[in-house]
XYZ file of C-alpha atoms in Angstrom:
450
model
C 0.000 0.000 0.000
C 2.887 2.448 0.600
C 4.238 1.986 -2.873
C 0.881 2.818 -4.392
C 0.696 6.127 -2.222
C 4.293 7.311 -3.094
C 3.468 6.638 -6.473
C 0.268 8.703 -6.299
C 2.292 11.315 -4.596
C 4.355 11.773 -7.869
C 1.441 11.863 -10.453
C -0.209 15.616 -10.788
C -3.045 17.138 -9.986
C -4.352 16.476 -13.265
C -3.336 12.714 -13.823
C -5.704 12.705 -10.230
C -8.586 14.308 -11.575
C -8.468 12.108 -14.997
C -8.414 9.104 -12.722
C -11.423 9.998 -10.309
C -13.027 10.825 -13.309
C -13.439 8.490 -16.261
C -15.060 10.852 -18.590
C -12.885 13.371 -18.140
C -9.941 11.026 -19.891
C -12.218 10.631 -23.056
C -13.200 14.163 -23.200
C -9.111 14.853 -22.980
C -8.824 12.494 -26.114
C -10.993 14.305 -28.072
C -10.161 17.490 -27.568
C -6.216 16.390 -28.737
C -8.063 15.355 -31.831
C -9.236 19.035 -32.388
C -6.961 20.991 -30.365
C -2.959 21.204 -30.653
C -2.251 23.056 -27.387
C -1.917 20.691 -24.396
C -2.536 23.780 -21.957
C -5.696 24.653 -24.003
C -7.169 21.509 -23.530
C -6.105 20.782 -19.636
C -7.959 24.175 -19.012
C -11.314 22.885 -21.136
C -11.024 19.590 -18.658
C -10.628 21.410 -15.753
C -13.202 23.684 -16.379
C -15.547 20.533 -16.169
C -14.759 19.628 -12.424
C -17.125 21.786 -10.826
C -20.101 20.374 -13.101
C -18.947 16.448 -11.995
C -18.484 17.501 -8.420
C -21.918 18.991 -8.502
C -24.151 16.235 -10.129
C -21.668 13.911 -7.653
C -22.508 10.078 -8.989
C -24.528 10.734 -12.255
C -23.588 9.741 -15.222
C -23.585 11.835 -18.414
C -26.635 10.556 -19.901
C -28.423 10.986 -16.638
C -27.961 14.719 -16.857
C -31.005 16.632 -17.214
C -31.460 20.076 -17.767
C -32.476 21.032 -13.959
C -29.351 19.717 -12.872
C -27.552 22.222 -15.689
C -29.982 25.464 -14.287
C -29.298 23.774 -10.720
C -25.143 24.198 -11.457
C -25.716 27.923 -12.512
C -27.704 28.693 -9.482
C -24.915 27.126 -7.203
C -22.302 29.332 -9.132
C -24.203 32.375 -7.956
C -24.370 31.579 -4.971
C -21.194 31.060 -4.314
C -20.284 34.238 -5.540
C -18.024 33.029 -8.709
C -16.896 36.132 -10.596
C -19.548 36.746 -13.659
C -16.236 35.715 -16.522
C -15.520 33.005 -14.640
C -19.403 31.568 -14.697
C -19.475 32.640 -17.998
C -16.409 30.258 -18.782
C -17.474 27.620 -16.709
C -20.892 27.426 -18.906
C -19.449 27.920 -22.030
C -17.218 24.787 -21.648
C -20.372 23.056 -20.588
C -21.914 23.354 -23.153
C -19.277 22.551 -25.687
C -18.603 19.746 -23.389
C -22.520 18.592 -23.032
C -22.579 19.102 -26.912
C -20.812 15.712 -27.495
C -22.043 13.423 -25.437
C -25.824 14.833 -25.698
C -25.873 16.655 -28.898
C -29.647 17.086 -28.643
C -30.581 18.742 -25.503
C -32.444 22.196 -24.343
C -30.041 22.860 -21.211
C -28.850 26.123 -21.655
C -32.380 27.697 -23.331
C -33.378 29.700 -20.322
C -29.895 30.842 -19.194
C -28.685 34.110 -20.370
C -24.596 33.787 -19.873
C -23.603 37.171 -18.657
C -20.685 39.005 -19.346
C -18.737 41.284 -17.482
C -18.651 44.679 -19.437
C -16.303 46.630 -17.006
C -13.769 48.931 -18.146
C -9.838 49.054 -16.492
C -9.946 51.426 -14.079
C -7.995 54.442 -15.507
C -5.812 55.134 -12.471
C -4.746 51.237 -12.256
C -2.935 50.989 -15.424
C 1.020 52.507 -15.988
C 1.801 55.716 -17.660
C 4.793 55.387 -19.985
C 6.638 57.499 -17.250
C 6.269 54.780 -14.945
C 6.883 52.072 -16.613
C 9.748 53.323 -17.823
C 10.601 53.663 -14.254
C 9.964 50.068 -13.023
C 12.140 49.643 -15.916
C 14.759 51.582 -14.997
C 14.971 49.607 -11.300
C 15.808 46.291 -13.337
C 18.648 45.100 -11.758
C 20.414 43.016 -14.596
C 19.687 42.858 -18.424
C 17.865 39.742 -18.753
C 15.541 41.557 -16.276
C 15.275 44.802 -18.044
C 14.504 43.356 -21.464
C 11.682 41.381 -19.973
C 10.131 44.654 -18.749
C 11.194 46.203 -21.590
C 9.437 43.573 -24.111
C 6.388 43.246 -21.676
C 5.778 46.948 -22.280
C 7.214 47.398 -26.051
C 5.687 44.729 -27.196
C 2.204 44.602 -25.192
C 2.552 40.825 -25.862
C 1.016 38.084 -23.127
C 3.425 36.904 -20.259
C 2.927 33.566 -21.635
C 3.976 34.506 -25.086
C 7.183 36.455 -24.150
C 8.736 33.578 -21.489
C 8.002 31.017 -25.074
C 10.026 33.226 -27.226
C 13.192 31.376 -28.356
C 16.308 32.657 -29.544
C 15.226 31.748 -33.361
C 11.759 33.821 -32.722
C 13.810 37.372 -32.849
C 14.860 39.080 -35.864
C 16.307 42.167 -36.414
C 16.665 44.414 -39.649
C 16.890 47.958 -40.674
C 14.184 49.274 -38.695
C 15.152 47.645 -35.701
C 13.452 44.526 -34.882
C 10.324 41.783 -34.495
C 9.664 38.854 -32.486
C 6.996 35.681 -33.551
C 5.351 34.800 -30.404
C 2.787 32.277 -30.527
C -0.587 33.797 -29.349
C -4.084 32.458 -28.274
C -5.480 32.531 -31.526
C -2.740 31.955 -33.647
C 0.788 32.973 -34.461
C 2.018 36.844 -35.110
C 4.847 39.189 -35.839
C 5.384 41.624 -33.205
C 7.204 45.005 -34.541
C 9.708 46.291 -31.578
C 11.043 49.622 -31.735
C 12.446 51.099 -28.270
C 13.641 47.965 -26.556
C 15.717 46.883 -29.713
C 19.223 47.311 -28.203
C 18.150 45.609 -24.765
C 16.790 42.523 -26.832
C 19.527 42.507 -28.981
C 22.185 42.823 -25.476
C 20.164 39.976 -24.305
C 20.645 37.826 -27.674
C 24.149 38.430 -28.134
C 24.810 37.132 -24.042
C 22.990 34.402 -24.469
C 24.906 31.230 -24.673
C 22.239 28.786 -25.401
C 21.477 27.640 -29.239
C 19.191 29.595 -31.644
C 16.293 26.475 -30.048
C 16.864 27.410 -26.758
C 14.121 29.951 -24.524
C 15.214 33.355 -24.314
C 14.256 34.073 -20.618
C 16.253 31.705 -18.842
C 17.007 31.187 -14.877
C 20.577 30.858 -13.810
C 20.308 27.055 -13.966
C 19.269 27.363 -17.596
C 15.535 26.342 -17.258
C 13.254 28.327 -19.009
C 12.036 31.387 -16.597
C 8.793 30.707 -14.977
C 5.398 32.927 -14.623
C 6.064 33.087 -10.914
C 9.982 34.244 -11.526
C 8.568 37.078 -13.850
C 6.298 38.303 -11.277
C 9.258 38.336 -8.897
C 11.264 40.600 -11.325
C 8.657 42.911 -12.532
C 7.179 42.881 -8.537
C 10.717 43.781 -6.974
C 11.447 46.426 -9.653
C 8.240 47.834 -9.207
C 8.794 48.393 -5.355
C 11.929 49.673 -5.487
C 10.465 52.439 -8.315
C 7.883 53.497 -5.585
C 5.453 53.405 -7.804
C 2.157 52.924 -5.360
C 0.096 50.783 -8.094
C -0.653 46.845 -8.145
C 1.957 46.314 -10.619
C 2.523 42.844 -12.676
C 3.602 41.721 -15.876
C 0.183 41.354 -17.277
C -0.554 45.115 -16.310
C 2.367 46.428 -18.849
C -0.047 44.930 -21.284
C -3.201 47.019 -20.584
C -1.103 49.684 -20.336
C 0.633 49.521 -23.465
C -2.738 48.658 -25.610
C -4.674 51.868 -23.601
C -1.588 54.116 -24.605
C -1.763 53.249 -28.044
C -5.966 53.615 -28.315
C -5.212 57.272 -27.111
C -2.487 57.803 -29.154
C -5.045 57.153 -32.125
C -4.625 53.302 -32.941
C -7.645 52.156 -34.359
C -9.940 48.885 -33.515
C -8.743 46.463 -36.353
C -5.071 47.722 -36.136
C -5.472 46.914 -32.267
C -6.835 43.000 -32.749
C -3.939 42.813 -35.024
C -0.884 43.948 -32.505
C -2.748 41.938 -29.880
C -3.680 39.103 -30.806
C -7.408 39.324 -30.438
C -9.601 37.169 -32.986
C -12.020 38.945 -35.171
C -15.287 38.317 -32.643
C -13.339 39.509 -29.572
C -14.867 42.267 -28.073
C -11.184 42.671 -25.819
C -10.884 46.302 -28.162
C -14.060 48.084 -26.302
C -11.897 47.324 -23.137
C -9.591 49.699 -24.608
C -10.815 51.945 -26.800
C -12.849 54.226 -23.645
C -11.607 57.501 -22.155
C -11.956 58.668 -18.863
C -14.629 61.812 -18.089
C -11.658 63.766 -17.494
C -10.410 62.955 -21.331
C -13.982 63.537 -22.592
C -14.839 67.172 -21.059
C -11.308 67.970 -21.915
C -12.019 67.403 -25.529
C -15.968 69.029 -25.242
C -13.392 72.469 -23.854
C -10.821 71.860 -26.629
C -13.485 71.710 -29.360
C -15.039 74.951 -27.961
C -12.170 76.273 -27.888
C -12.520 77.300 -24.387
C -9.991 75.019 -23.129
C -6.514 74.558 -24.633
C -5.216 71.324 -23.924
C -1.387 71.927 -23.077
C 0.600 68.630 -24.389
C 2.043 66.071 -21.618
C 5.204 66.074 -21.730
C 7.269 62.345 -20.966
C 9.886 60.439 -21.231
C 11.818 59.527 -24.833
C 12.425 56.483 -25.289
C 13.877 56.531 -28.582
C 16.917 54.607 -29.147
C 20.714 56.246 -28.741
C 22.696 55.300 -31.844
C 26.110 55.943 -31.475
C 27.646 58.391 -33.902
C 30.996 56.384 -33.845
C 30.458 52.781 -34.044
C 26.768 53.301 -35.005
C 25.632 51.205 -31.908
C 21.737 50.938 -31.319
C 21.974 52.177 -27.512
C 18.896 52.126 -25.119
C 17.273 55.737 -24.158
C 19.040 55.760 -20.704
C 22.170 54.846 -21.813
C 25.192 56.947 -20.811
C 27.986 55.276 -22.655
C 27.668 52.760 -25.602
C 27.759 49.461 -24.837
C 30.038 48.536 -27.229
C 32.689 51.309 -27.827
C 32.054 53.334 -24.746
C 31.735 56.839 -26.037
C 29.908 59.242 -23.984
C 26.249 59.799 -25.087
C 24.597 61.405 -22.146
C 27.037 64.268 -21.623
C 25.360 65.574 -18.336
C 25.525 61.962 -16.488
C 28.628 61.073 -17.276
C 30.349 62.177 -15.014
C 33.842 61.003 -12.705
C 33.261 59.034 -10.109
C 35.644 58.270 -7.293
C 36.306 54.571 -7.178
C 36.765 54.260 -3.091
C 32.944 56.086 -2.948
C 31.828 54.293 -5.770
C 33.130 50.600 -3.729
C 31.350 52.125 -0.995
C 28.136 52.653 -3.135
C 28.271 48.680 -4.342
C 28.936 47.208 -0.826
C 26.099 49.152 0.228
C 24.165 48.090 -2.877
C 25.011 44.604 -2.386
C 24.120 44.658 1.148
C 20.499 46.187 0.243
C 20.291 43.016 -2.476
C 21.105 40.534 0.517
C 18.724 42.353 2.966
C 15.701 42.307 0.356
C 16.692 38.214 -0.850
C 16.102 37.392 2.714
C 13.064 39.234 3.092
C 11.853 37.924 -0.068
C 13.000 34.148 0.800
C 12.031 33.854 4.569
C 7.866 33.683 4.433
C 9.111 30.989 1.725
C 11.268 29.339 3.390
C 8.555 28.919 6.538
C 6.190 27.400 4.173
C 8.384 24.999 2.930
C 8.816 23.771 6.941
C 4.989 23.944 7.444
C 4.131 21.586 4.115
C 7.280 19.341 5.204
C 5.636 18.549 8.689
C 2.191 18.252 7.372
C 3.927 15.549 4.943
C 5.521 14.079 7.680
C 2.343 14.059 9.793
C 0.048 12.512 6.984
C 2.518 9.797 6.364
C 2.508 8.464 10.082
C -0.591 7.920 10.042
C -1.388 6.062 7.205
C 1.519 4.163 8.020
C -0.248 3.485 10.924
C -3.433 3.521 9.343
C -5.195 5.678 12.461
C -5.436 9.303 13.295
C -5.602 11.344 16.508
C -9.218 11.068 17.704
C -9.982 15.234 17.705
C -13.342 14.269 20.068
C -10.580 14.349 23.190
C -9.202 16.829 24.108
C -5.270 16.621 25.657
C -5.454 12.985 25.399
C -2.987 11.045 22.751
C -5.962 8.435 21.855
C -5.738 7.534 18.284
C -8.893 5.939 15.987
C -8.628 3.558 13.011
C -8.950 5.884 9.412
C -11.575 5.068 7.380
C -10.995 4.384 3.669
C -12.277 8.223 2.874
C -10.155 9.829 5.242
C -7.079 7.311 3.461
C -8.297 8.571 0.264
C -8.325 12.319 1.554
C -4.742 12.364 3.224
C -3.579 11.016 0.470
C -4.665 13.372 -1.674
C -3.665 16.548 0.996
C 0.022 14.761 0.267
C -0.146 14.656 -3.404
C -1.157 18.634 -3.227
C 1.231 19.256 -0.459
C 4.373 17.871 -2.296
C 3.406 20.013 -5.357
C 3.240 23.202 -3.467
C 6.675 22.218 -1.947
C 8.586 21.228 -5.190
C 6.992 24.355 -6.416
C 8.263 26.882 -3.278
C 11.468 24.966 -3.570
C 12.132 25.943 -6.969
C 10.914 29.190 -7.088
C 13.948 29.735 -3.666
C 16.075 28.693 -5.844
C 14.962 30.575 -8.712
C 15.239 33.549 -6.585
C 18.481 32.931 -4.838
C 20.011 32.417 -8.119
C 18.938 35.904 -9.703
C 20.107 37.560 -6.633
C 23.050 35.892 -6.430
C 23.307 36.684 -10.095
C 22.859 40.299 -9.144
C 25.780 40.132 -6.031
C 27.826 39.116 -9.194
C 27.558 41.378 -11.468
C 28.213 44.208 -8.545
C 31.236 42.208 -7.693
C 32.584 41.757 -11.460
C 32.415 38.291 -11.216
C-alpha cells in the first residue's frame, strides 16, 4: 500500500482528476483530436470539475437540464466572478454538446458578461513604466520589462520566445510569439538594443528559450512576477503592478495615441469576434470634457510632456543604444554628456557594498515567508505519512489525550490526496527559492565583477 501512495504522490493534480473521473480522460482524447495546445485543452477539462463535483454520482446521460440550471444557481451563490461563470458554462456546453448533442439545457440561461472597463488610475503611464524599468537590476531583467511593455505581448507569449523567434533588420526589430489565436509578428522599436544585449549574451542555441534562470531552465510565470514585482517596489510606484498590467497599459496608450480597432486585434492578438478592443478603446470623463473644452475652444489642452524612449545610436560605431544609456555598450563613447560624469572609485566601492548589502537584505526578506512554508508543508507531509503508516489518526473528540482511531478508507483517500497537493506546493516553493536565490546571487555578481 505504501508503494501505491508514493506513487500517487508523484502523479499531478491532473493525472488525479483524470483518474477519479473516467469521462474526463475521453473528453481529454478528443479534444487532442481538435486541439494542438496541451494547456488549451487541460484548461477545457478542468473547467468541467465543478459540473462532476456537482451532479456527484450521475452519469452523463443521466444529466437533465435542472441539474444544468441547478449548477448555474450554485455558481451564484457562491459568488463566482460573472467571466468566470461565464467560462465555466461555455465549456459546458461545448462539453454537453458531445455526449448529448440534442438537448435544451442552456435555453433559459442568459450567460452574462462582465462589461467593465480598467480602471484608468490602475494601469502605468509610460513614465512609470519606464521607471519600473529603470529599477531592473540586470539585463535579462530589463529586457523582460522592456518587451512586456514594447511589445504589449502576453506573459505567456514572451517567457516562449526562443532565440530563433527574434529578428532584427533595418528598422530595428520583431519577435513571432505564438498567441491564443494563432501565431504573429510583433514590430519592436524602443527595446531593440536591450533585446539585442540579451541575444548576443545568451549562450544557449538559436532552439533554446530566451528568458532563462541561472540554472538554464526556461524562466517561470512566478519568476517574472518576482522581477517585474521587486522592480516595481523599489520604483515606488504605489500601483498593483505585474507583468500582465504592462499589457493594458501599453494597448490603452496606443488607443489614445489614435490606434484604431482592427489595427489593435492585429498587434494583440485578439480574434475577429473579440470584443477585448471596447476594453480599450474608452476615455476617462476627465479625457472627454477635456475634448468638449478643446473643441469649444474654451480650453486649450497643453501637451504632456514624458519620457523619450527613442533609441541612442552611437555616432561612432553606429551602436543601437537604449534611451538611458550613458555610454555605448560597445565602444564606450559618452552619449549622455550631463551623467557622465567622474566618479571616485573608493565612494563608488562604498556605493556597491552598500548596494550589495540592500540586495542581501531584500533576498532574505523575499525568501524567509518561503522558506517557513516549505517547513509547514514538510511537517504536514511528515504528519500525513505516520498515520497512514499506521493507518489511524488522533481522535480530535478528546481533548489533551494522545488516543488515536482507526482511518476510514475516505479519510485514506483524503490524506492522500492533501500529500499529493502538499508535495506540489513544496517542489513548487522549492524551486521558485532557488529561482530567486540564483537571480540575486546573479545580481551580487555582477556588482562584484564576477
Amino acid at each position: 500500500m505504501e508503494q501505491e501512495i508514493l506513487n500517487d504522490e508523484k502523479k499531478s493534480k491532473y493525472e488525479l482528476i483524470l483518474e477519479e473521473y473516467d469521462i474526463l480522460e475521453k473528453y481529454q482524447d478528443k479534444l487532442i483530436l481538435k486541439i494542438e495546445k496541451q494547456t488549451t485543452i487541460q484548461t477545457k477539462v478542468w473547467a468541467i470539475v465543478p459540473f462532476l463535483k456537482f451532479i456527484k454520482n450521475k452519469s452523463i446521460n443521466e444529466v437533465t437540464k435542472d441539474d444544468v440550471e441547478g449548477y448555474y444557481r450554485s455558481l451564484i451563490k457562491l459568488k463566482k466572478k460573472t467571466n468566470t461563470i461565464r467560462r465555466y458554462l461555455i465549456e459546458l456546453r461545448y462539453f454537453l454538446k458531445i455526449y448529448k448533442p440534442i438537448n435544451n439545457f442552456f435555453e433559459d440561461i442568459k450567460i452574462k458578461k462582465d462589461k467593465s472597463k480598467l480602471p484608468t488610475d490602475a494601469i502605468l503611464t509610460k513614465d512609470e513604466a519606464m521607471k519600473v524599468l529603470m529599477q531592473a537590476r540586470n539585463y535579462r531583467d530589463r529586457a523582460l520589462i522592456f518587451l512586456l511593455w514594447d511589445s504589449a505581448a502576453r506573459l505567456s507569449e514572451i517567457l516562449n520566445l526562443k532565440k530563433c523567434d527574434i529578428q532584427f533588420d533595418q528598422y530595428g526589430g520583431t519577435i513571432r510569439v505564438d498567441g491564443k489565436t494563432e501565431d504573429r509578428i510583433i514590430r519592436l522599436t524602443d527595446s531593440v538594443p536591450d533585446v539585442q544585449e540579451l541575444v548576443n549574451r545568451h549562450t544557449g542555441s538559436i532552439n533554446d528559450f530566451l528568458f532563462c534562470s541561472p540554472d538554464g531552465k526556461q524562466l517561470t510565470a512566478h519568476g517574472a512576477q518576482n522581477i517585474v514585482g521587486r522592480a516595481a517596489k523599489r520604483s515606488g510606484i504605489d500601483k498593483n503592478v505585474h507583468p500582465h498590467i504592462f499589457r493594458h497599459s501599453k494597448l490603452t496608450y496606443l488607443a489614445k495615441h489614435g490606434m484604431m480597432e482592427m489595427e489593435l486585434r492585429i498587434f494583440a492578438g485578439w480574434s475577429n469576434d473579440s470584443d477585448m478592443p471596447a476594453t480599450y478603446l474608452h476615455l476617462s470623463g476627465a479625457d472627454i470634457e477635456d475634448r468638449v473644452l478643446q473643441i469649444a475652444g474654451i480650453k486649450k489642452i497643453e501637451k504632456v510632456e514624458e519620457v523619450n524612449t527613442s533609441i541612442k545610436t552611437c555616432p561612432r560605431c553606429h551602436t543601437l543604444n537604449s534611451f538611458d544609456t550613458v555610454y555605448c555598450r560597445n565602444c564606450s563613447m559618452i552619449l549622455d554628456q550631463t551623467r557622465a560624469n567622474p566618479v571616485n572609485p573608493e565612494i563608488e566601492k562604498i556605493q556597491k557594498d552598500m548596494e550589495i548589502k540592500m540586495i542581501e537584505i531584500e533576498m532574505n526578506a523575499y525568501i524567509r515567508p518561503d522558506k517557513m512554508k516549505v517547513k509547514d508543508l514538510q511537517y504536514k507531509i511528515g504528519t500525513l505519512r505516520k498515520y497512514i503508516r499506521s493507518g489511524k489518526r488522533p481522535d480530535e473528540r478528546i481533548l489533551h489525550k494522545h488516543e488515536f482511531i482507526n482511518l476510514s478508507p475516505e479519510e485514506l483517500e483524503l490524506y492522500k490526496n492533501e500529500i499529493a497537493e502538499a508535495k506540489e506546493e513544496l517542489e513548487e516553493l522549492k524551486h521558485g527559492i532557488q529561482e530567486l536565490t540564483s537571480d540575486y546571487q546573479k545580481q551580487i555578481d555582477e556588482l562584484k565583477g564576477k
